[in-house]
Short mmCIF file of C-alpha atoms in Angstrom, two decimals:
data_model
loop_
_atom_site.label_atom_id
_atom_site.label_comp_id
_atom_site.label_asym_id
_atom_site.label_seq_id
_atom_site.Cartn_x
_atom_site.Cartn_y
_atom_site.Cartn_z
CA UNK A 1 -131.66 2.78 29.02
CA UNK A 2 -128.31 1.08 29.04
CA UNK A 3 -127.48 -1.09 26.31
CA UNK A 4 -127.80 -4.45 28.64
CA UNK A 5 -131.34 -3.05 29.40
CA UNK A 6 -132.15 -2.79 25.30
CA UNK A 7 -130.71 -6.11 25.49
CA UNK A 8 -133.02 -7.68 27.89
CA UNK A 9 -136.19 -5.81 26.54
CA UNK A 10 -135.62 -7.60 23.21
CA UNK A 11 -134.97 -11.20 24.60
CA UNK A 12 -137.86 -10.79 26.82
CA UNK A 13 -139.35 -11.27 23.47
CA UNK A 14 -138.70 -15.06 23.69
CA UNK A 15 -139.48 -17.40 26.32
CA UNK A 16 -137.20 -16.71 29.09
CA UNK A 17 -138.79 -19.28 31.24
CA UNK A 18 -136.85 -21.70 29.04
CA UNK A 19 -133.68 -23.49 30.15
CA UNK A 20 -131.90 -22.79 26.75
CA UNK A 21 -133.03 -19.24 25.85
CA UNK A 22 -131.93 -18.35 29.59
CA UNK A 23 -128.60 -19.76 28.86
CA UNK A 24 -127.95 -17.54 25.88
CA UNK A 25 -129.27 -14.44 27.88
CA UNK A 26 -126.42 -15.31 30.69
CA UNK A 27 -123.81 -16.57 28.09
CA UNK A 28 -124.40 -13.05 26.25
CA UNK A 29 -123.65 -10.76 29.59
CA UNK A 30 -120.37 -13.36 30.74
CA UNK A 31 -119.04 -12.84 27.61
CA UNK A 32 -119.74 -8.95 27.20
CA UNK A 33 -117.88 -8.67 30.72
CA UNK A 34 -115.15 -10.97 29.53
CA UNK A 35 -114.63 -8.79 26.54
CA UNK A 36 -114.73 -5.45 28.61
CA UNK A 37 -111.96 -7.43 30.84
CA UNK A 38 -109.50 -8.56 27.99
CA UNK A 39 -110.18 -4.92 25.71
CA UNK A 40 -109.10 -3.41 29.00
CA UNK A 41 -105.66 -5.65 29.25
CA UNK A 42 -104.72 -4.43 25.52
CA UNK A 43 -104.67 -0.99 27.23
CA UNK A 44 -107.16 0.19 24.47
CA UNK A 45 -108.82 3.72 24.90
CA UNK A 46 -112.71 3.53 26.32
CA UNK A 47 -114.53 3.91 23.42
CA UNK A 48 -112.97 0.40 22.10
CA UNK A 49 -113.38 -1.05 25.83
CA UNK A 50 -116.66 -0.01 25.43
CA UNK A 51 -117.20 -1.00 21.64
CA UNK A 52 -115.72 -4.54 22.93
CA UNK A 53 -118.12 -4.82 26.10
CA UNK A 54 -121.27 -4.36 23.46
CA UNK A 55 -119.60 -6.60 21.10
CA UNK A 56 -120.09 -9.55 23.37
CA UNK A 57 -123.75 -8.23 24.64
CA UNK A 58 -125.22 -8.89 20.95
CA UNK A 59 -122.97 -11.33 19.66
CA UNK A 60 -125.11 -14.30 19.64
CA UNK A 61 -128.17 -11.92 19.14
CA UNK A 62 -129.48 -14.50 16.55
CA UNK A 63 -129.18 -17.39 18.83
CA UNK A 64 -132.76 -16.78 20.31
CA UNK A 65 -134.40 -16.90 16.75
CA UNK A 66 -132.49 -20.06 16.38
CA UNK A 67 -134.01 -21.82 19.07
CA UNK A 68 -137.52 -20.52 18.90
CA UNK A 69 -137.16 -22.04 14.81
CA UNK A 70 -135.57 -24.92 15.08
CA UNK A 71 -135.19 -25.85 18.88
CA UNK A 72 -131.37 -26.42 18.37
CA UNK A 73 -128.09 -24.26 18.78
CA UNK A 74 -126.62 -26.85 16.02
CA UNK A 75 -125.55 -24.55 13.23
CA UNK A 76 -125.17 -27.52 11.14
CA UNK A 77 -128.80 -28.56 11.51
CA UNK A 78 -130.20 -25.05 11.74
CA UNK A 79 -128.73 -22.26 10.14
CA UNK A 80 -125.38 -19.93 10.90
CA UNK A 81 -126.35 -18.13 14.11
CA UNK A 82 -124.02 -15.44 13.43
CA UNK A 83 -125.22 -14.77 9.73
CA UNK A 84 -129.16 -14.84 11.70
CA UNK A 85 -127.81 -12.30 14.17
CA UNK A 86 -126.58 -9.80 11.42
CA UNK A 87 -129.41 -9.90 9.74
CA UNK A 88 -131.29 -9.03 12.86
CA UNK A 89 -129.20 -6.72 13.66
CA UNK A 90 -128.85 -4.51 10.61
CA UNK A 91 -131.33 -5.78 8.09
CA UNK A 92 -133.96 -5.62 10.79
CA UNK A 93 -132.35 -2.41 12.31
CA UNK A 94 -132.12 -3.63 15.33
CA UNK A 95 -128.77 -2.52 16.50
CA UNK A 96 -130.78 1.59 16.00
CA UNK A 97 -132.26 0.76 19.12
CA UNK A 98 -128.95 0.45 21.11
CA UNK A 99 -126.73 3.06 22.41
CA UNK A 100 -123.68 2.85 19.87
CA UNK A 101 -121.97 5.09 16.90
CA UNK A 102 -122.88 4.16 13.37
CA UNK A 103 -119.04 4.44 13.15
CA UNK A 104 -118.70 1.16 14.28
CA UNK A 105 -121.40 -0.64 12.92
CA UNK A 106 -118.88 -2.47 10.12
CA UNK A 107 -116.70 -3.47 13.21
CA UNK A 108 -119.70 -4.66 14.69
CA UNK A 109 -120.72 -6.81 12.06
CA UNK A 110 -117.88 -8.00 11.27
CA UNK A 111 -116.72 -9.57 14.50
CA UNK A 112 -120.09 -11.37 14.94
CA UNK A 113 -119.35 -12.76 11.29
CA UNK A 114 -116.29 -13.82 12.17
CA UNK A 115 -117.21 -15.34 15.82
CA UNK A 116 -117.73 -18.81 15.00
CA UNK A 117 -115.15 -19.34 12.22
CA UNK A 118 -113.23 -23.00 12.42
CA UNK A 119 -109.87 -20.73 12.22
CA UNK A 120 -110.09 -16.49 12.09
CA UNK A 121 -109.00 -15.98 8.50
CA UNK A 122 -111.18 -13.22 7.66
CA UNK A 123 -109.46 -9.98 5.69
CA UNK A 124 -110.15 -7.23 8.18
CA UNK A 125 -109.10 -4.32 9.06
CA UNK A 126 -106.92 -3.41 12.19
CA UNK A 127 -109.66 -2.18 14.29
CA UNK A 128 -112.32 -5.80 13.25
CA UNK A 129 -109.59 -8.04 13.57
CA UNK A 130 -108.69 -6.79 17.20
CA UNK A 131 -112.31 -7.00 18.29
CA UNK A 132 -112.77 -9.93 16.50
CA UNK A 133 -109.66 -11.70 18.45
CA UNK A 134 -111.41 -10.37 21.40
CA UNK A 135 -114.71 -11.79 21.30
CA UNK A 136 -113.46 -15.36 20.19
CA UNK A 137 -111.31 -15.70 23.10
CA UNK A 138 -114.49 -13.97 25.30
CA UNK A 139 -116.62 -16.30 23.73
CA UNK A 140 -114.04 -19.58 24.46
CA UNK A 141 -113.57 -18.78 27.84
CA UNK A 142 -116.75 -18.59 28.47
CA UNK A 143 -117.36 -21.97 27.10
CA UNK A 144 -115.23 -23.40 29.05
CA UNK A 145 -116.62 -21.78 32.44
CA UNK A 146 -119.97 -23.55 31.09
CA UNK A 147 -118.01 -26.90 31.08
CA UNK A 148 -116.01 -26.52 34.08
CA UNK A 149 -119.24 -25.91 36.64
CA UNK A 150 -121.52 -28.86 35.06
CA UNK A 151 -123.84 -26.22 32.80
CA UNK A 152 -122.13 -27.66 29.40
CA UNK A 153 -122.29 -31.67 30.31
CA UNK A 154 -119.67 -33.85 28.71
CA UNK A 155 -119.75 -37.71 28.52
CA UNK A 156 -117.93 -40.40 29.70
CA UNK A 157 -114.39 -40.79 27.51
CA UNK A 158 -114.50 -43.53 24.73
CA UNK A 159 -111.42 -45.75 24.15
CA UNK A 160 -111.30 -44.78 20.90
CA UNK A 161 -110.16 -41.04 19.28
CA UNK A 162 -109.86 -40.09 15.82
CA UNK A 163 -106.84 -40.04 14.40
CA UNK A 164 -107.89 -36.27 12.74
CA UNK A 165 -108.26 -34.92 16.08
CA UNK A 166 -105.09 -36.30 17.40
CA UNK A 167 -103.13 -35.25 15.07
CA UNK A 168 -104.98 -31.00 15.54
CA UNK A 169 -104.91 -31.42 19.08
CA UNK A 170 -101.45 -32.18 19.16
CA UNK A 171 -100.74 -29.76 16.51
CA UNK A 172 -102.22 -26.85 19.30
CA UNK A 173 -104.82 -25.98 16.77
CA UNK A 174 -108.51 -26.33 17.47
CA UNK A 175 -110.46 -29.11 16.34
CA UNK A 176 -112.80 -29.25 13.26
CA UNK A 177 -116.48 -30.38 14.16
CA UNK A 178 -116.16 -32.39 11.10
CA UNK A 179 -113.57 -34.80 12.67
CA UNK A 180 -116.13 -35.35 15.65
CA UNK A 181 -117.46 -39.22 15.50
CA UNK A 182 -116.59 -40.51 19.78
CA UNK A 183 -117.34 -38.94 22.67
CA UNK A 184 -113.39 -38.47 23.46
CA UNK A 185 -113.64 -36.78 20.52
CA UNK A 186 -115.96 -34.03 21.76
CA UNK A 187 -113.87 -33.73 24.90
CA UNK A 188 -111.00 -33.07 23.19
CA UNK A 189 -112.52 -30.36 21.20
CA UNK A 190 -113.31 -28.89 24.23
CA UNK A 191 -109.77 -28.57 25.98
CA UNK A 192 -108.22 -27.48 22.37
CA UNK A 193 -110.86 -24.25 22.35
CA UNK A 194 -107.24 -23.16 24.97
CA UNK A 195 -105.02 -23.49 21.42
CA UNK A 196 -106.67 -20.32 19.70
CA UNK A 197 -106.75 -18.23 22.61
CA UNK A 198 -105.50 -15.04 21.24
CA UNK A 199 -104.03 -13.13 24.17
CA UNK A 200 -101.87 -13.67 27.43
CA UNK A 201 -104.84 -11.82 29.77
CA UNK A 202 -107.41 -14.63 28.32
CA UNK A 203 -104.68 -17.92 28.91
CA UNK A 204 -104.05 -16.70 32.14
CA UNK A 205 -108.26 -16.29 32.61
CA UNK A 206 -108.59 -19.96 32.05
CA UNK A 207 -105.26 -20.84 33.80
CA UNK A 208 -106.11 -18.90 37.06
CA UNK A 209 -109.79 -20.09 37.18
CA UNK A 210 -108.68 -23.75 37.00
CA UNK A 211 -111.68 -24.39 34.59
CA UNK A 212 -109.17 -27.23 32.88
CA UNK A 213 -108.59 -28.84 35.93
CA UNK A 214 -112.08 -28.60 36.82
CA UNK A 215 -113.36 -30.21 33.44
CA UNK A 216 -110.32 -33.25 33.81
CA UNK A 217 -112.30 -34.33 37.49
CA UNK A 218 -115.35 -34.07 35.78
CA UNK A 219 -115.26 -36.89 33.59
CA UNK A 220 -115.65 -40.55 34.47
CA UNK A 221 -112.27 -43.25 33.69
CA UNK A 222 -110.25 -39.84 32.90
CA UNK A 223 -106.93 -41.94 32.52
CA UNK A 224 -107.90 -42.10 29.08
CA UNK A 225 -107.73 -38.25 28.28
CA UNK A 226 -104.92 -38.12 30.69
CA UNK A 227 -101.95 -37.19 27.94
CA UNK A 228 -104.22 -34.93 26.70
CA UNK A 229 -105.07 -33.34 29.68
CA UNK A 230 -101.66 -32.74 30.78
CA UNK A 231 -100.50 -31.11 27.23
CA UNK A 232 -103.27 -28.43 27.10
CA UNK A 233 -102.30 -28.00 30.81
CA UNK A 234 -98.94 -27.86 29.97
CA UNK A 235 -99.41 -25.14 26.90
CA UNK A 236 -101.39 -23.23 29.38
CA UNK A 237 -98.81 -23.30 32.30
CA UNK A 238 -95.75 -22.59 30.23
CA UNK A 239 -97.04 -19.31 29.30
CA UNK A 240 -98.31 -17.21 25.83
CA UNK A 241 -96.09 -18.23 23.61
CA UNK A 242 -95.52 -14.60 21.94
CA UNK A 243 -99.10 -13.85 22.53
CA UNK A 244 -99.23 -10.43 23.49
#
């Protein structure tokens, strides 16, 4: 069996009949393919490409216990999908049922750890922080794909943004959930995920996709994320700046 098959066997444990379990199953494979795509762009040999590709399969592995618990995907109100996923997948021994080297099961873990971070500032080695960098930008542009064609709804702007996320949107960084009170708010988060892409292959994904452009016509009275719009547009036109 491939590893996308093992993969499928164990979600069919869940209810895949459900809207959100059946969003995590396709989220999973986008973002495995995404990661096989930007692994291959860093020219890295195909055991990494590979390593990458799985990576992105199992990443939000813990997702589906999440929402079968707790009937959320709100870290915050549930508990740390990643931490959930590692323990599935090597306190349970799951990850013995897939097709992959013990060699690279700290790599493994150690992205998926690092997935959801605010900002990457794990201490890892060369090898974790390179597949780490990987998935987040697999995992953002993914996100944004699920904006962009109506399967991650945002709301109608509010006149009024926080001053927090002005000031980190404007600053290129992404924004903290914390700062999050208006719906502009949440927009904003959501065109910022561009600010921590990590590589030239994955700002040129989003840029040649037109998924920013996409999410601007989406939203209703969208004058009032207009400068904001045009910046991240802007950032993403311009180029990498000395991304590799």
């Amino acid at each position: 069996m491939t590893n996308e098959e093992i993969f499928m066997k164990y979600v069919h444990n869940f209810d895949i009949s459900c809207k959100s379990i059946n969003r995590k199953i396709n989220h999973s494979i986008r973002v495995s393919k995404i990661c096989k795509k930007v692994a291959k762009s860093l020219n890295l040999d195909v055991e990494l490409i590979e390593l990458a590709n799985f990576i992105g399969l199992v990443h939000d592995i813990g997702r589906f216990t999440q929402w079968e618990k707790y009937h959320t995907y709100n870290d915050l109100k549930s508990i740390d999908h990643a931490m959930i996923g590692i323990k599935i997948l090597f306190d349970d021994n799951l990850i013995k049922k897939f097709v992959v080297d013990n060699k690279y099961y700290d790599i493994i873990l150690n992205a998926i750890k690092c997935h959801n971070e605010y900002i990457l500032d794990c201490k890892l080695d060369e090898k974790s922080l390179i597949m780490t960098k990987i998935l987040r930008d697999a995992d953002k542009i993914d996100i944004l794909y699920m904006v962009a064609n109506g399967e991650i709804k945002i709301e109608k702007p509010s006149l009024d943004i926080t001053q927090e996320v002005i000031f980190e949107f404007f600053q290129k960084k992404c924004i903290n959930n914390k700062y999050l009170n208006t719906e502009s708010d949440k927009i904003l988060l959501r065109f910022a995920l561009v600010f921590d892409l990590n590589y030239s292959f994955s700002l040129n994904y989003v840029l040649n996709n037109d998924y920013l452009n996409q999410m601007y016509k989406k939203l209703e009275n969208n004058n009032l994320i207009e400068p904001y719009y045009e910046f991240v547009q802007k950032y993403l036109e311009e180029g990498c700046y000395g991304k590799i």
